[in-house]
mmCIF file of C-alpha atoms and ligand atoms in Angstrom:
data_model
loop_
_atom_site.group_PDB
_atom_site.id
_atom_site.type_symbol
_atom_site.label_atom_id
_atom_site.label_comp_id
_atom_site.label_asym_id
_atom_site.label_seq_id
_atom_site.Cartn_x
_atom_site.Cartn_y
_atom_site.Cartn_z
ATOM 1 C CA MET A 1 106.064 104.309 93.595
ATOM 2 C CA ALA A 2 108.736 106.851 93.327
ATOM 3 C CA ILE A 3 110.901 106.938 90.243
ATOM 4 C CA PRO A 4 114.533 106.442 91.310
ATOM 5 C CA ARG A 5 116.587 109.581 90.779
ATOM 6 C CA ALA A 6 119.304 107.964 88.815
ATOM 7 C CA ILE A 7 116.743 106.876 85.985
ATOM 8 C CA VAL A 8 115.688 110.533 85.577
ATOM 9 C CA ALA A 9 119.304 111.623 85.809
ATOM 10 C CA VAL A 10 120.032 109.291 82.918
ATOM 11 C CA ALA A 11 116.903 110.516 80.863
ATOM 12 C CA VAL A 12 118.061 113.956 81.289
ATOM 13 C CA MET A 13 121.606 113.130 80.079
ATOM 14 C CA ALA A 14 120.410 111.363 77.056
ATOM 15 C CA ALA A 15 118.321 114.497 76.052
ATOM 16 C CA ILE A 16 121.155 116.544 76.436
ATOM 17 C CA ALA A 17 123.389 114.037 74.628
ATOM 18 C CA GLY A 18 120.893 114.176 71.905
ATOM 19 C CA LEU A 19 120.597 117.727 71.685
ATOM 20 C CA ALA A 20 124.527 118.245 71.843
ATOM 21 C CA ASN A 21 124.816 116.095 68.854
ATOM 22 C CA ALA A 22 123.121 118.697 66.654
ATOM 23 C CA THR A 23 125.946 120.413 64.712
ATOM 24 C CA ASN A 24 125.847 123.306 62.428
ATOM 25 C CA PHE A 25 128.209 122.908 59.149
ATOM 26 C CA ASP A 26 129.554 126.144 58.087
ATOM 27 C CA VAL A 27 129.526 125.971 54.267
ATOM 28 C CA SER A 28 131.782 128.585 52.649
ATOM 29 C CA TRP A 29 129.900 129.313 49.424
ATOM 30 C CA ASP A 30 132.119 130.215 46.623
ATOM 31 C CA LEU A 31 133.955 129.227 43.257
ATOM 32 C CA SER A 32 137.169 127.985 44.963
ATOM 33 C CA THR A 33 135.763 125.180 47.236
ATOM 34 C CA ASN A 34 135.525 121.517 46.251
ATOM 35 C CA TYR A 35 132.382 120.573 47.767
ATOM 36 C CA THR A 36 132.649 116.862 46.878
ATOM 37 C CA GLN A 37 135.863 116.800 48.857
ATOM 38 C CA TRP A 38 134.409 118.969 51.689
ATOM 39 C CA VAL A 39 131.365 116.761 52.210
ATOM 40 C CA SER A 40 133.449 113.279 51.831
ATOM 41 C CA ASP A 41 134.613 113.490 55.458
ATOM 42 C CA LYS A 42 131.390 114.529 57.243
ATOM 43 C CA THR A 43 128.449 112.702 58.661
ATOM 44 C CA ILE A 44 125.617 114.933 58.277
ATOM 45 C CA ARG A 45 122.730 113.954 60.445
ATOM 46 C CA ALA A 46 118.919 115.077 60.120
ATOM 47 C CA SER A 47 119.253 117.250 63.603
ATOM 48 C CA ASP A 48 122.155 119.363 62.039
ATOM 49 C CA THR A 49 122.136 122.434 60.108
ATOM 50 C CA LEU A 50 124.088 123.958 57.406
ATOM 51 C CA THR A 51 124.798 127.616 57.207
ATOM 52 C CA PHE A 52 125.812 128.835 53.608
ATOM 53 C CA SER A 53 127.896 132.041 53.869
ATOM 54 C CA TYR A 54 128.455 133.803 50.468
ATOM 55 C CA THR A 55 128.879 137.112 48.753
ATOM 56 C CA SER A 56 125.970 139.026 46.676
ATOM 57 C CA SER A 57 127.778 137.213 43.673
ATOM 58 C CA HIS A 58 126.082 133.926 44.718
ATOM 59 C CA ASP A 59 122.886 132.405 45.832
ATOM 60 C CA VAL A 60 121.738 129.257 47.222
ATOM 61 C CA VAL A 61 119.072 127.303 45.300
ATOM 62 C CA GLU A 62 117.852 123.825 46.689
ATOM 63 C CA VAL A 63 117.081 121.597 43.715
ATOM 64 C CA THR A 64 115.822 117.995 43.105
ATOM 65 C CA SER A 65 118.237 115.470 42.048
ATOM 66 C CA SER A 66 117.781 115.651 38.268
ATOM 67 C CA ALA A 67 117.796 119.543 38.306
ATOM 68 C CA TYR A 68 121.066 119.158 40.379
ATOM 69 C CA ALA A 69 122.689 116.757 37.520
ATOM 70 C CA THR A 70 121.975 119.193 35.078
ATOM 71 C CA CYS A 71 122.555 122.578 37.146
ATOM 72 C CA ASN A 72 118.988 123.547 36.252
ATOM 73 C CA ALA A 73 118.064 126.347 38.888
ATOM 74 C CA THR A 74 114.814 127.240 36.941
ATOM 75 C CA SER A 75 112.302 125.046 39.214
ATOM 76 C CA PRO A 76 114.088 125.412 42.609
ATOM 77 C CA VAL A 77 112.831 123.627 45.836
ATOM 78 C CA SER A 78 113.599 126.730 47.543
ATOM 79 C CA LYS A 79 115.959 129.723 47.021
ATOM 80 C CA SER A 80 117.808 132.069 49.122
ATOM 81 C CA ALA A 81 119.996 135.088 48.538
ATOM 82 C CA THR A 82 120.509 136.730 51.776
ATOM 83 C CA GLY A 83 124.257 135.766 52.105
ATOM 84 C CA ASN A 84 123.707 133.788 54.945
ATOM 85 C CA THR A 85 121.416 130.988 54.481
ATOM 86 C CA LEU A 86 120.518 128.385 57.212
ATOM 87 C CA VAL A 87 119.090 125.045 56.316
ATOM 88 C CA ALA A 88 117.529 123.104 59.077
ATOM 89 C CA LEU A 89 117.838 119.416 57.442
ATOM 90 C CA GLY A 90 115.159 117.837 59.604
ATOM 91 C CA ALA A 91 114.968 114.395 57.997
ATOM 92 C CA PRO A 92 117.376 111.855 56.559
ATOM 93 C CA GLY A 93 117.610 111.624 52.711
ATOM 94 C CA LYS A 94 119.661 113.236 49.921
ATOM 95 C CA ARG A 95 119.517 117.396 49.586
ATOM 96 C CA TYR A 96 120.734 119.067 46.593
ATOM 97 C CA PHE A 97 121.996 122.737 46.739
ATOM 98 C CA ILE A 98 123.737 124.577 43.478
ATOM 99 C CA CYS A 99 124.257 128.259 43.055
ATOM 100 C CA GLY A 100 121.857 129.870 40.533
ATOM 101 C CA ILE A 101 123.850 132.380 39.193
ATOM 102 C CA ALA A 102 124.706 131.387 35.357
ATOM 103 C CA GLY A 103 127.531 129.240 35.143
ATOM 104 C CA HIS A 104 128.623 128.756 38.825
ATOM 105 C CA CYS A 105 126.762 125.484 39.209
ATOM 106 C CA SER A 106 128.970 123.944 36.414
ATOM 107 C CA ARG A 107 132.193 125.361 37.926
ATOM 108 C CA GLY A 108 131.496 123.484 41.001
ATOM 109 C CA MET A 109 129.038 125.302 43.125
ATOM 110 C CA LYS A 110 126.912 122.364 43.777
ATOM 111 C CA ILE A 111 126.704 120.397 46.884
ATOM 112 C CA GLU A 112 124.975 116.941 47.363
ATOM 113 C CA ILE A 113 124.111 116.422 51.156
ATOM 114 C CA ASP A 114 123.491 112.560 52.192
ATOM 115 C CA VAL A 115 121.444 113.467 55.419
ATOM 116 C CA VAL A 116 121.333 110.404 57.880
ATOM 117 C CA THR A 117 119.296 109.573 60.787
ATOM 118 C CA ALA A 118 119.785 111.743 63.758
ATOM 119 C CA SER A 119 121.976 109.947 66.290
ATOM 120 C CA SER A 120 120.265 108.127 69.070
ATOM 121 C CA PRO A 121 122.426 107.349 72.136
ATOM 122 C CA PRO A 122 125.243 104.842 71.866
ATOM 123 C CA PRO A 123 124.384 101.517 72.470
ATOM 124 C CA GLY A 124 126.916 100.791 75.082
ATOM 125 C CA ALA A 125 126.022 103.744 77.219
ATOM 126 C CA SER A 126 125.266 102.286 80.610
ATOM 127 C CA PRO A 127 124.008 104.160 83.528
ATOM 128 C CA SER A 128 126.934 105.635 84.997
ATOM 129 C CA PRO A 129 127.279 106.408 88.775
ATOM 130 C CA SER A 130 129.617 109.356 88.153
ATOM 131 C CA VAL A 131 126.410 111.450 87.909
ATOM 132 C CA SER A 132 125.309 112.055 91.529
ATOM 133 C CA PRO A 133 121.523 112.393 92.469
ATOM 134 C CA ALA A 134 120.302 116.075 92.009
ATOM 135 C CA ALA A 135 120.833 117.793 95.273
ATOM 136 C CA PRO A 136 117.971 120.105 96.812
ATOM 137 C CA THR A 137 118.142 123.813 95.675
ATOM 138 C CA PRO A 138 120.695 125.395 97.658
ATOM 139 C CA PRO A 139 118.574 127.939 100.101
ATOM 140 C CA ALA A 140 121.193 130.604 99.958
ATOM 141 C CA SER A 141 121.761 131.076 96.213
ATOM 142 C CA SER A 142 119.722 133.304 94.297
ATOM 143 C CA PRO A 143 117.684 131.589 91.281
ATOM 144 C CA PRO A 144 119.213 131.969 87.940
ATOM 145 C CA ALA A 145 117.624 134.570 85.435
ATOM 146 C CA PRO A 146 117.108 133.087 82.357
ATOM 147 C CA SER A 147 115.169 136.089 81.123
ATOM 148 C CA THR A 148 118.140 137.813 79.861
ATOM 149 C CA ALA A 149 118.601 135.287 77.171
ATOM 150 C CA PRO A 150 116.944 136.448 73.617
ATOM 151 C CA PRO A 151 115.118 133.612 71.824
ATOM 152 C CA SER A 152 116.567 134.318 68.896
ATOM 153 C CA ARG A 153 119.024 131.710 68.410
ATOM 154 C CA THR A 154 116.798 128.925 69.961
ATOM 155 C CA ARG A 155 119.643 125.942 69.685
ATOM 156 C CA THR A 156 122.025 128.095 71.412
ATOM 157 C CA THR A 157 119.831 129.201 74.177
ATOM 158 C CA ALA A 158 118.677 125.261 74.518
ATOM 159 C CA LYS A 159 122.198 124.295 74.797
ATOM 160 C CA VAL A 160 122.661 126.999 77.500
ATOM 161 C CA ALA A 161 119.830 126.013 79.399
ATOM 162 C CA LEU A 162 120.779 122.351 79.101
ATOM 163 C CA GLY A 163 124.169 123.363 80.568
ATOM 164 C CA VAL A 164 122.437 124.737 83.237
ATOM 165 C CA VAL A 165 120.363 121.765 84.006
ATOM 166 C CA LEU A 166 123.902 119.842 83.820
ATOM 167 C CA MET A 167 125.454 121.960 86.120
ATOM 168 C CA VAL A 168 122.626 121.700 88.716
ATOM 169 C CA LEU A 169 122.685 117.927 88.497
ATOM 170 C CA ALA A 170 126.374 117.964 89.178
ATOM 171 C CA LEU A 171 125.953 119.703 92.306
HETATM 172 CU CU1 LIG B 201 127.622 131.469 42.608
#
């Protein structure tokens, strides 16, 4: 019994939607940003990433909630001072980040992230007939050459690859 193409197409679309919902939040990590305000209008999901950008005057220290409350950076969960710290959240729950340089946390360089569950496809999403069944590979066109994409930025590469899939589906 053959699997209807429409179901395959919907499954692929759902997979694309799931990955496309991954968002990177750029955190300008400094003494002049109000991070309580910054985070207040954002929904940050387990599939998302944070990228802290900062000068050599700062670092990023992930801490426990109690250490966060007291700005105590002496027992970090993790620590980074590269100037560009990528945090892949991965799971729902609270995450706490502070600057470990003396005095900076108490001056506001602290951020509490309430990570929510990664999004699932919207419940109202019905199989849409707007996606036509995938056409056979056009015989005249040369195959795409994905080998030029370096694997360094996997998320970006995945998006590009999925974009190609989407384009093929749209043919
Ligand atoms: Cu600092």
